[in-house]
Tab-separated table of C-alpha atoms in Angstrom:
chain	number	residue	atom	x	y	z
K	1	MET	CA	126.238	46.829	87.346
K	2	LEU	CA	122.518	46.008	87.043
K	3	ALA	CA	120.371	48.833	85.783
K	4	SER	CA	117.741	50.038	88.228
K	5	SER	CA	114.858	49.365	85.840
K	6	TRP	CA	116.057	45.837	85.119
K	7	PHE	CA	116.506	45.213	88.819
K	8	ALA	CA	113.000	46.406	89.543
K	9	GLN	CA	111.648	44.016	86.925
K	10	LEU	CA	113.560	41.105	88.419
K	11	CYS	CA	112.386	42.090	91.877
K	12	GLY	CA	108.797	41.965	90.726
K	13	LEU	CA	109.361	38.444	89.444
K	14	ALA	CA	111.115	37.468	92.688
K	15	LEU	CA	113.922	35.946	90.636
K	16	VAL	CA	116.548	34.242	92.791
K	17	ILE	CA	120.047	32.993	92.116
K	18	CYS	CA	120.016	30.019	94.472
K	19	ALA	CA	117.941	28.404	97.165
K	20	GLY	CA	116.195	31.507	98.431
K	21	ALA	CA	118.935	33.899	97.311
K	22	SER	CA	117.975	37.234	95.812
K	23	ASP	CA	118.934	39.595	93.031
K	24	LEU	CA	120.930	42.702	93.682
K	25	GLU	CA	120.989	46.282	92.665
K	26	THR	CA	124.630	47.106	93.213
K	27	GLY	CA	124.004	50.799	92.807
K	28	SER	CA	121.742	51.143	95.849
K	29	GLU	CA	121.050	49.654	99.247
K	30	THR	CA	117.867	47.902	98.133
K	31	ALA	CA	117.635	44.110	98.009
K	32	CYS	CA	114.864	41.597	97.403
K	33	LEU	CA	115.284	39.070	100.169
K	34	SER	CA	112.201	36.953	99.585
K	35	GLU	CA	109.091	36.678	97.448
K	36	SER	CA	107.755	39.880	95.915
K	37	ALA	CA	104.848	41.685	97.447
K	38	ALA	CA	101.515	41.826	95.665
K	39	ASP	CA	102.198	45.347	94.428
K	40	GLY	CA	105.528	44.308	92.905
K	41	SER	CA	107.653	45.767	95.669
K	42	CYS	CA	110.094	43.596	97.576
K	43	LYS	CA	109.365	42.138	100.975
K	44	ASN	CA	112.017	42.270	103.655
K	45	PRO	CA	114.228	44.934	101.991
K	46	THR	CA	116.938	45.837	104.500
K	47	GLY	CA	119.984	47.974	103.943
K	48	GLY	CA	122.263	45.742	106.011
K	49	ASP	CA	121.339	42.573	104.167
K	50	ALA	CA	121.534	44.361	100.830
K	51	LEU	CA	125.051	45.529	101.594
K	52	LEU	CA	125.980	41.994	102.635
K	53	GLN	CA	124.879	40.744	99.229
K	54	GLN	CA	126.508	43.608	97.337
K	55	ARG	CA	129.832	42.949	99.067
K	56	HIS	CA	130.224	39.585	97.428
K	57	VAL	CA	129.353	40.766	93.917
K	58	VAL	CA	131.683	43.749	94.144
K	59	GLN	CA	134.553	41.592	95.398
K	60	LYS	CA	134.142	39.148	92.522
K	61	GLY	CA	133.980	41.889	89.928
K	62	GLN	CA	132.087	39.674	87.488
K	63	LEU	CA	128.775	37.888	87.254
K	64	LEU	CA	128.430	34.131	86.932
K	65	SER	CA	127.427	34.590	83.292
K	66	ASP	CA	130.718	36.427	82.672
K	67	LEU	CA	132.648	33.586	84.283
K	68	GLN	CA	130.789	31.079	82.130
K	69	ALA	CA	131.754	32.956	78.960
K	70	GLU	CA	135.347	33.182	80.173
K	71	VAL	CA	135.736	29.419	80.637
K	72	GLY	CA	133.879	28.455	77.477
K	73	ASN	CA	130.312	27.955	78.735
K	74	LYS	CA	131.176	24.701	80.537
K	75	LEU	CA	131.234	25.075	84.284
K	76	PHE	CA	132.309	22.664	86.993
K	77	PRO	CA	132.954	23.413	90.693
K	78	TYR	CA	136.713	23.580	90.042
K	79	ASN	CA	136.307	26.792	88.024
K	80	VAL	CA	133.231	28.088	89.860
K	81	LEU	CA	135.132	27.975	93.176
K	82	PRO	CA	138.630	29.056	92.082
K	83	CYS	CA	141.495	29.185	94.541
K	84	THR	CA	142.090	32.912	94.900
K	85	SER	CA	145.003	32.550	97.326
K	86	GLY	CA	147.341	30.430	95.193
K	87	THR	CA	147.458	27.116	93.355
K	88	ALA	CA	144.582	24.838	94.299
K	89	ALA	CA	145.506	21.538	95.900
K	90	LEU	CA	143.893	18.730	93.925
K	91	ILE	CA	144.542	16.308	96.787
K	92	THR	CA	145.092	16.923	100.482
K	93	SER	CA	148.549	15.564	101.289
K	94	VAL	CA	148.579	16.174	105.064
K	95	PHE	CA	145.628	17.045	107.259
K	96	THR	CA	145.096	17.554	110.982
K	97	TYR	CA	142.058	17.716	113.234
K	98	ASP	CA	142.995	21.338	113.884
K	99	GLN	CA	142.476	22.037	110.179
K	100	TYR	CA	139.149	20.214	110.260
K	101	ASP	CA	138.023	22.330	113.218
K	102	ALA	CA	139.186	25.515	111.508
K	103	ILE	CA	137.133	24.773	108.384
K	104	VAL	CA	134.083	23.960	110.499
K	105	ALA	CA	134.565	27.249	112.366
K	106	SER	CA	134.800	29.157	109.066
K	107	VAL	CA	131.582	27.601	107.802
K	108	LYS	CA	129.865	28.368	111.109
K	109	THR	CA	130.989	31.989	110.859
K	110	LEU	CA	129.370	32.273	107.427
K	111	TYR	CA	126.179	30.627	108.701
K	112	ASN	CA	126.000	33.066	111.609
K	113	THR	CA	126.222	36.098	109.304
K	114	LEU	CA	122.846	35.165	107.816
K	115	PRO	CA	119.610	36.600	109.237
K	116	THR	CA	118.049	34.336	111.850
K	117	THR	CA	114.524	35.155	110.707
K	118	CYS	CA	112.682	31.992	109.693
K	119	ASN	CA	109.059	31.873	108.625
K	120	ALA	CA	106.924	30.078	106.061
K	121	THR	CA	108.495	31.849	103.074
K	122	TYR	CA	111.785	33.306	104.298
K	123	CYS	CA	114.514	31.360	106.102
K	124	PRO	CA	118.036	32.335	104.958
K	125	GLN	CA	119.966	29.966	107.243
K	126	ALA	CA	117.895	26.983	106.115
K	127	ASP	CA	118.291	27.903	102.439
K	128	TRP	CA	122.051	28.350	102.787
K	129	THR	CA	122.367	25.037	104.625
K	130	GLY	CA	120.353	23.406	101.855
K	131	CYS	CA	122.768	24.770	99.252
K	132	VAL	CA	125.818	23.321	101.035
K	133	LEU	CA	124.206	19.906	101.556
K	134	ARG	CA	122.775	19.760	98.055
K	135	MET	CA	126.227	20.348	96.606
K	136	ALA	CA	127.825	17.615	98.735
K	137	GLY	CA	124.986	15.178	98.094
K	138	HIS	CA	124.880	15.673	94.346
K	139	ASP	CA	128.653	15.248	94.379
K	140	PHE	CA	128.634	11.767	95.917
K	141	MET	CA	125.408	10.531	94.264
K	142	ASP	CA	127.079	10.343	90.833
K	143	TYR	CA	129.361	7.486	91.935
K	144	GLN	CA	129.603	4.530	89.583
K	145	SER	CA	132.116	1.764	90.227
K	146	GLY	CA	134.611	1.570	87.389
K	147	VAL	CA	133.439	4.882	85.943
K	148	GLY	CA	134.186	7.508	88.571
K	149	GLY	CA	132.376	10.126	90.545
K	150	GLY	CA	131.700	10.074	94.249
K	151	SER	CA	132.894	12.879	96.520
K	152	ASP	CA	135.408	14.207	93.999
K	153	GLY	CA	134.374	17.858	94.244
K	154	CYS	CA	132.674	17.754	90.857
K	155	VAL	CA	129.170	17.897	89.440
K	156	ASP	CA	128.103	18.715	85.897
K	157	PHE	CA	126.279	22.024	86.046
K	158	ASP	CA	124.744	21.286	82.634
K	159	ASP	CA	122.713	18.540	84.281
K	160	GLY	CA	119.243	19.942	84.992
K	161	ASP	CA	119.272	18.264	88.409
K	162	ASN	CA	122.094	20.635	89.400
K	163	ALA	CA	120.229	23.793	88.385
K	164	GLY	CA	121.087	26.698	90.665
K	165	LEU	CA	124.144	25.103	92.262
K	166	ALA	CA	126.713	27.047	90.231
K	167	ALA	CA	125.210	30.395	91.212
K	168	CYS	CA	124.700	29.138	94.748
K	169	LEU	CA	128.413	28.378	95.105
K	170	TYR	CA	129.773	31.334	93.139
K	171	ASP	CA	127.437	34.205	93.969
K	172	GLY	CA	126.286	32.753	97.252
K	173	THR	CA	122.931	32.349	98.926
K	174	PHE	CA	121.889	35.695	100.407
K	175	GLY	CA	125.341	36.965	99.458
K	176	VAL	CA	127.220	34.361	101.513
K	177	SER	CA	129.362	32.121	99.319
K	178	MET	CA	131.364	29.003	100.164
K	179	GLU	CA	134.271	30.651	98.371
K	180	ASP	CA	134.588	32.964	101.371
K	181	ALA	CA	135.643	29.967	103.465
K	182	TYR	CA	137.370	27.898	100.768
K	183	ALA	CA	139.907	30.633	99.900
K	184	SER	CA	141.686	30.202	103.236
K	185	TYR	CA	142.310	26.474	102.715
K	186	CYS	CA	142.358	25.871	98.952
K	187	THR	CA	146.152	25.613	98.629
K	188	THR	CA	146.369	22.735	101.118
K	189	VAL	CA	142.914	21.115	101.191
K	190	SER	CA	141.289	19.658	98.088
K	191	LEU	CA	137.898	21.001	97.076
K	192	ALA	CA	136.656	17.412	97.300
K	193	ASP	CA	137.593	17.172	100.986
K	194	PHE	CA	136.438	20.727	101.674
K	195	LEU	CA	132.907	20.093	100.411
K	196	VAL	CA	132.535	17.002	102.614
K	197	ILE	CA	133.757	18.900	105.689
K	198	SER	CA	131.465	21.838	104.894
K	199	ALA	CA	128.465	19.521	104.724
K	200	GLU	CA	129.462	17.934	108.020
K	201	ALA	CA	129.816	21.413	109.489
K	202	VAL	CA	126.258	22.490	108.610
K	203	MET	CA	124.852	19.207	109.907
K	204	ASN	CA	126.737	19.759	113.150
K	205	ILE	CA	125.476	23.353	113.404
K	206	THR	CA	121.874	22.392	112.776
K	207	ARG	CA	122.143	19.400	115.107
K	208	GLN	CA	123.211	21.833	117.806
K	209	ASN	CA	119.952	23.701	117.161
K	210	VAL	CA	118.188	20.482	118.155
K	211	LEU	CA	120.284	20.092	121.311
K	212	THR	CA	119.601	23.687	122.286
K	213	ALA	CA	115.872	22.965	122.141
K	214	ASP	CA	116.200	19.585	123.898
K	215	SER	CA	119.443	18.766	125.689
K	216	THR	CA	118.416	15.120	126.144
K	217	ARG	CA	118.882	14.425	122.431
K	218	SER	CA	122.037	12.701	121.171
K	219	ALA	CA	124.861	14.705	119.639
K	220	LEU	CA	126.097	13.996	116.107
K	221	ASP	CA	129.811	13.233	115.823
K	222	LEU	CA	131.012	13.055	112.212
K	223	ARG	CA	134.448	14.473	113.005
K	224	SER	CA	135.778	11.261	114.559
K	225	GLN	CA	135.054	9.229	111.420
K	226	PHE	CA	136.198	11.776	108.830
K	227	LYS	CA	139.041	10.719	106.558
K	228	TYR	CA	140.900	12.867	104.056
K	229	GLY	CA	142.608	12.325	100.732
K	230	ARG	CA	139.883	12.752	98.098
K	231	THR	CA	141.151	13.974	94.726
K	232	THR	CA	139.307	16.856	93.088
K	233	SER	CA	138.126	16.177	89.531
K	234	LYS	CA	138.326	19.211	87.274
K	235	THR	CA	135.599	17.907	84.966
K	236	CYS	CA	132.937	15.205	85.205
K	237	SER	CA	130.647	15.283	82.158
K	238	PHE	CA	130.062	11.545	82.619
K	239	SER	CA	127.913	12.338	85.652
K	240	ASN	CA	125.196	14.053	83.613
K	241	GLY	CA	121.998	12.054	84.011
K	242	VAL	CA	123.265	9.787	86.809
K	243	LEU	CA	121.429	11.440	89.712
K	244	PRO	CA	118.146	9.870	90.852
K	245	ASN	CA	114.941	11.109	89.254
K	246	PRO	CA	112.291	11.559	91.970
K	247	GLU	CA	109.572	10.791	89.422
K	248	LYS	CA	110.945	7.252	89.150
K	249	SER	CA	110.307	6.700	92.834
K	250	CYS	CA	112.154	3.885	94.625
K	251	SER	CA	113.420	2.289	91.420
K	252	ASP	CA	115.874	5.176	91.117
K	253	VAL	CA	116.616	5.093	94.852
K	254	GLN	CA	117.666	1.501	94.289
K	255	ARG	CA	119.711	2.315	91.179
K	256	VAL	CA	121.675	5.170	92.746
K	257	PHE	CA	121.825	4.495	96.485
K	258	VAL	CA	121.709	0.704	96.644
K	259	THR	CA	123.271	-0.500	93.367
K	260	ASN	CA	125.702	2.308	92.536
K	261	MET	CA	126.649	3.513	96.002
K	262	GLY	CA	126.447	0.176	97.816
K	263	LEU	CA	124.095	1.236	100.597
K	264	THR	CA	121.476	-0.964	102.245
K	265	TRP	CA	117.849	0.146	102.061
K	266	SER	CA	118.086	1.130	105.712
K	267	GLN	CA	121.120	3.311	104.975
K	268	ALA	CA	119.465	4.794	101.887
K	269	ALA	CA	116.484	5.817	104.007
K	270	ALA	CA	118.702	7.243	106.750
K	271	LEU	CA	120.720	9.304	104.267
K	272	SER	CA	117.543	10.703	102.704
K	273	ALA	CA	116.848	12.572	105.944
K	274	VAL	CA	119.198	15.357	104.829
K	275	HIS	CA	116.006	16.581	103.154
K	276	SER	CA	114.936	17.803	106.584
K	277	LEU	CA	117.291	20.762	106.034
K	278	GLY	CA	116.412	23.434	103.494
K	279	ARG	CA	113.664	23.128	100.918
K	280	ALA	CA	112.868	22.505	97.237
K	281	HIS	CA	112.675	25.521	94.930
K	282	LEU	CA	110.453	25.597	91.886
K	283	GLU	CA	112.972	27.552	89.824
K	284	PHE	CA	115.703	24.948	90.298
K	285	SER	CA	114.442	21.428	90.910
K	286	GLY	CA	110.916	22.071	89.667
K	287	TYR	CA	109.555	20.991	93.059
K	288	ASP	CA	108.216	23.322	95.715
K	289	GLY	CA	108.116	23.248	99.505
K	290	TRP	CA	109.665	22.146	102.784
K	291	TRP	CA	110.268	18.479	103.545
K	292	SER	CA	109.950	19.388	107.189
K	293	SER	CA	108.025	22.428	108.289
K	294	ALA	CA	109.723	25.785	107.848
K	295	ALA	CA	110.400	25.885	111.592
K	296	GLY	CA	112.221	22.552	111.373
K	297	ALA	CA	114.346	23.343	108.330
K	298	ARG	CA	117.228	24.502	110.553
K	299	LYS	CA	117.168	21.395	112.770
K	300	PHE	CA	118.912	18.181	111.761
K	301	ASP	CA	116.663	15.605	113.383
K	302	ASN	CA	114.336	12.715	112.565
K	303	ASP	CA	111.381	14.955	111.732
K	304	TYR	CA	111.648	13.742	108.118
K	305	PHE	CA	110.515	10.277	109.237
K	306	ILE	CA	108.047	11.586	111.815
K	307	GLY	CA	106.407	13.561	109.012
K	308	MET	CA	106.077	10.507	106.787
K	309	VAL	CA	104.409	8.482	109.530
K	310	GLY	CA	102.477	11.148	111.392
K	311	LYS	CA	100.995	13.259	108.576
K	312	GLY	CA	98.645	12.633	105.680
K	313	TRP	CA	99.850	13.071	102.075
K	314	LYS	CA	98.029	13.525	98.772
K	315	PRO	CA	99.366	13.952	95.230
K	316	GLU	CA	100.093	17.387	93.835
K	317	LYS	CA	100.286	16.906	90.099
K	318	SER	CA	102.047	19.148	87.590
K	319	VAL	CA	103.862	21.299	90.138
K	320	GLY	CA	104.123	24.834	88.823
K	321	GLY	CA	102.293	23.739	85.677
K	322	ASN	CA	105.017	21.245	84.725
K	323	ALA	CA	103.529	17.817	83.979
K	324	ALA	CA	106.983	16.251	84.441
K	325	LYS	CA	107.097	17.339	88.091
K	326	ASN	CA	104.764	15.729	90.607
K	327	GLN	CA	104.998	15.607	94.382
K	328	TRP	CA	102.984	15.009	97.558
K	329	MET	CA	101.468	17.739	99.701
K	330	ARG	CA	100.426	17.489	103.335
K	331	SER	CA	96.697	16.815	103.533
K	332	ASP	CA	95.733	16.744	107.227
K	333	PRO	CA	94.320	19.651	109.321
K	334	GLY	CA	97.714	20.265	110.922
K	335	ALA	CA	99.010	21.743	107.684
K	336	SER	CA	99.376	25.534	107.625
K	337	LEU	CA	100.805	27.455	104.687
K	338	THR	CA	101.046	30.612	106.783
K	339	SER	CA	102.802	29.235	109.882
K	340	LEU	CA	104.526	25.993	108.815
K	341	GLY	CA	104.940	26.703	105.120
K	342	LYS	CA	104.130	24.372	102.255
K	343	GLU	CA	105.063	20.861	103.390
K	344	MET	CA	105.845	18.337	100.661
K	345	MET	CA	107.452	14.985	99.921
K	346	LEU	CA	108.770	13.519	96.683
K	347	ASN	CA	107.914	10.106	95.264
K	348	SER	CA	111.439	9.044	96.208
K	349	ASP	CA	110.734	10.004	99.834
K	350	LEU	CA	107.286	8.514	100.454
K	351	CYS	CA	108.037	5.319	98.506
K	352	LEU	CA	110.344	4.383	101.370
K	353	LEU	CA	107.253	3.897	103.564
K	354	TYR	CA	104.257	3.535	101.259
K	355	THR	CA	103.227	1.658	98.132
K	356	GLU	CA	100.548	2.813	95.718
K	357	ASP	CA	98.352	-0.226	96.303
K	358	THR	CA	98.200	-3.428	98.315
K	359	VAL	CA	99.991	-5.456	95.651
K	360	GLY	CA	103.178	-3.423	96.040
K	361	THR	CA	103.151	-1.034	93.075
K	362	GLN	CA	105.668	1.674	93.874
K	363	LEU	CA	104.343	5.090	94.739
K	364	ALA	CA	104.160	7.733	91.999
K	365	ALA	CA	102.164	10.951	92.350
K	366	ALA	CA	101.782	11.352	88.591
K	367	ASN	CA	100.084	7.942	88.324
K	368	THR	CA	97.816	8.357	91.338
K	369	ALA	CA	94.353	9.842	91.116
K	370	VAL	CA	92.873	9.724	94.626
K	371	CYS	CA	95.376	7.827	96.794
K	372	CYS	CA	96.140	9.173	100.287
K	373	ALA	CA	99.359	8.114	102.035
K	374	TRP	CA	98.819	7.789	105.784
K	375	SER	CA	99.608	5.392	108.572
K	376	THR	CA	97.928	4.187	111.749
K	377	GLY	CA	101.384	3.821	113.273
K	378	THR	CA	102.089	5.923	116.332
K	379	ILE	CA	105.154	7.877	117.396
K	380	ARG	CA	106.470	7.622	120.930
K	381	SER	CA	106.310	10.868	122.870
K	382	SER	CA	110.080	10.715	123.441
K	383	SER	CA	110.539	11.009	119.671
K	384	ALA	CA	108.002	13.777	119.120
K	385	ALA	CA	109.025	16.452	116.645
K	386	LEU	CA	110.357	19.705	118.022
K	387	ASN	CA	109.043	21.701	115.084
K	388	GLU	CA	105.286	21.858	115.680
K	389	PRO	CA	103.014	20.983	118.624
K	390	ALA	CA	104.508	17.805	120.063
K	391	ASN	CA	102.726	14.463	120.312
K	392	THR	CA	100.434	14.921	117.342
K	393	MET	CA	99.245	12.594	114.585
K	394	CYS	CA	97.763	14.301	111.530
K	395	GLY	CA	97.386	17.472	113.587
K	396	LEU	CA	95.546	15.776	116.461
K	397	ASP	CA	96.819	14.938	119.950
K	398	THR	CA	98.185	11.387	119.859
K	399	THR	CA	96.005	10.194	122.742
K	400	ALA	CA	92.858	11.481	121.065
K	401	TYR	CA	94.011	10.099	117.735
K	402	ALA	CA	94.652	6.642	119.190
K	403	ALA	CA	91.081	6.521	120.528
K	404	LEU	CA	89.552	7.091	117.093
K	405	PRO	CA	88.227	4.174	115.035
K	406	PHE	CA	90.043	3.416	111.783
K	407	GLY	CA	87.641	5.402	109.599
K	408	ARG	CA	87.891	8.504	111.760
K	409	LYS	CA	91.682	8.278	111.767
K	410	ARG	CA	91.602	8.103	108.011
K	411	ALA	CA	89.329	11.130	107.783
K	412	GLN	CA	91.662	13.039	110.123
K	413	CYS	CA	94.680	12.360	107.919
K	414	CYS	CA	93.103	12.433	104.479
K	415	GLY	CA	89.948	14.511	104.728
K	416	SER	CA	86.366	13.466	104.219
K	417	ALA	CA	86.682	12.545	100.546
K	418	ALA	CA	86.457	8.831	99.816
K	419	ASP	CA	89.992	8.494	98.521
K	420	THR	CA	91.658	5.109	98.441
K	421	ASP	CA	94.633	4.388	100.696
K	422	CYS	CA	98.162	4.255	99.333
K	423	GLY	CA	98.738	0.620	100.117
K	424	SER	CA	97.898	-0.457	103.642
K	425	ALA	CA	97.668	2.204	106.343
K	426	ARG	CA	97.900	-0.516	108.988
K	427	ALA	CA	100.973	-2.193	107.493
K	428	PRO	CA	102.827	0.074	105.027
K	429	ALA	CA	105.025	-1.958	102.693
K	430	GLY	CA	107.367	0.576	101.080
K	431	SER	CA	110.948	-0.302	100.182
K	432	ALA	CA	112.242	0.676	103.643
K	433	SER	CA	108.992	0.789	105.642
K	434	SER	CA	110.320	-0.939	108.762
K	435	ASP	CA	113.306	1.407	108.847
K	436	VAL	CA	111.186	4.547	108.431
K	437	LEU	CA	108.958	3.437	111.315
K	438	ASP	CA	112.025	2.654	113.418
K	439	PHE	CA	113.715	5.995	112.677
K	440	ALA	CA	110.493	7.910	113.421
K	441	ASN	CA	110.450	6.347	116.888
K	442	SER	CA	114.185	6.234	117.608
K	443	GLU	CA	116.307	9.201	116.643
K	444	THR	CA	119.337	7.395	118.086
K	445	ASN	CA	118.858	4.473	115.685
K	446	TRP	CA	118.568	6.887	112.796
K	447	LEU	CA	121.732	8.801	113.759
K	448	THR	CA	123.717	5.556	114.067
K	449	THR	CA	122.582	4.356	110.648
K	450	PHE	CA	123.056	7.795	109.122
K	451	LYS	CA	126.682	7.982	110.244
K	452	ALA	CA	127.445	4.613	108.644
K	453	ALA	CA	125.686	5.639	105.421
K	454	TRP	CA	127.492	8.993	105.318
K	455	ALA	CA	130.881	7.303	105.716
K	456	ILE	CA	130.187	4.999	102.765
K	457	ALA	CA	128.697	7.719	100.571
K	458	THR	CA	131.618	10.121	101.043
K	459	SER	CA	134.375	7.520	100.638
K	460	ASN	CA	133.169	5.649	97.544
K	461	GLY	CA	135.924	5.667	94.919
K	462	PHE	CA	138.639	6.610	97.408
K	463	PRO	CA	139.942	3.442	99.124
K	464	GLY	CA	143.115	5.075	100.452
K	465	LEU	CA	141.609	7.759	102.676
K	466	GLN	CA	143.500	8.580	105.864
K	467	THR	CA	142.615	9.592	109.414
K	468	PRO	CA	143.586	13.195	110.245
K	469	ILE	CA	146.647	13.704	112.422
K	470	SER	CA	145.895	14.745	115.974
K	471	THR	CA	147.525	17.842	117.467
K	472	THR	CA	149.226	15.653	120.065
K	473	THR	CA	150.751	13.443	117.370
K	474	THR	CA	151.986	16.450	115.427
K	475	THR	CA	153.543	18.045	118.508
K	476	THR	CA	155.177	14.795	119.614
K	477	THR	CA	156.655	14.217	116.163
K	478	LYS	CA	158.141	17.709	116.049
K	479	THR	CA	159.608	17.366	119.559
K	480	THR	CA	161.129	13.955	118.814
K	481	THR	CA	162.660	15.219	115.592
K	482	ALA	CA	164.190	18.214	117.376
K	483	LYS	CA	165.751	15.950	120.015
K	484	GLN	CA	167.199	13.667	117.355
K	485	ARG	CA	168.747	16.632	115.594
K	486	GLY	CA	170.213	17.768	118.893
K	487	ARG	CA	171.891	14.365	119.395
K	488	ARG	CA	173.453	14.604	115.959
């Protein structure tokens, strides 16, 4: 049990165990659920949420550090998410759509236990969704043909790029852990398959948030293309260092997504839109902020691309004082730290649309002194973001923006300082510029490309995956077998 004095110290530092998760004092009903207040006290302390967090720690009976010591200081998902109901299935031998739906329902139940509050600094459902997607994404991004990896249920937690994931899975974000759902299926469904389904579940849930706000939008159907049969890897030390480094911009997007994973640039761009859910945390990735606005971090839509095209971006060097971490921060008047939260993009995001100069040098915040990334491109009103005032470009009504001369548009997006443009604002030439512009204006085109990219990303390394058995097929087979036995 954490001592009260130690807990108070941690609370003052706002230390978290995963994307937005908080520390606990298991001896009381106090919990730090977000950043600390100026006087060192915790914001948003609520007895109900504290008890929710305490429940998980008490049930486990040990901290993540204890588990790490128990297994020899080398952790992988296989031992971080143990099968508490029996022997874990390393491969799913038989699987039905009913089982798929049951897992999705379990994940949705966990999601719905989280507070629905979402503001610039505190959004539990978005942070939890980000944890689930980050785990699935980091799992398949380590694929290397002839070496291994892919969606095998394994990442190397010693890799700095996976910082926070072990605690996120084991202890849970805001006390809600994936183990709570996995335990019911671990004897029949491989962890590798489970993580893919869980990611599809949170994308489906957050896509429904979009449809609730606008019923004319297209639904996202990943269920119909899901295939099972991935084998869980117990260890995967080879994957350390394979994940893309955002500082290396589109060169690492090409290495990981295009060369290793076999995606096209269009598919690589489409897949990157998972960044619209959740946010980056300084204490884990070293980056800080929301890819979409805080309000949009629970909606799986094309706002990621709309933000690239319709907002201005300037370098933020040495994020958190770390010279090895550099990103881009929204620069136009529409930005609001208090209402929308800190909006950011990584080099590996913006390089899809922009270059650093007109000769095609790839974008890198650390190398840029006064470059502003912005575009004169417009976004059709039918594709306007749901997450801030609709039909805006750099915080200005699109009609008014369109009427401005080039220089005034630039000032609107970048401010009055005489910064240079990142490449050409009239004709951006990033590695997937035409696709980003297309996806910003057609959410349907993005969803279609995303589905194809997701299917490739989650099946790499597993050529023998199978389509789940339908309930009708299962029932018919059982009935036919019974009749045959009766004839004998």
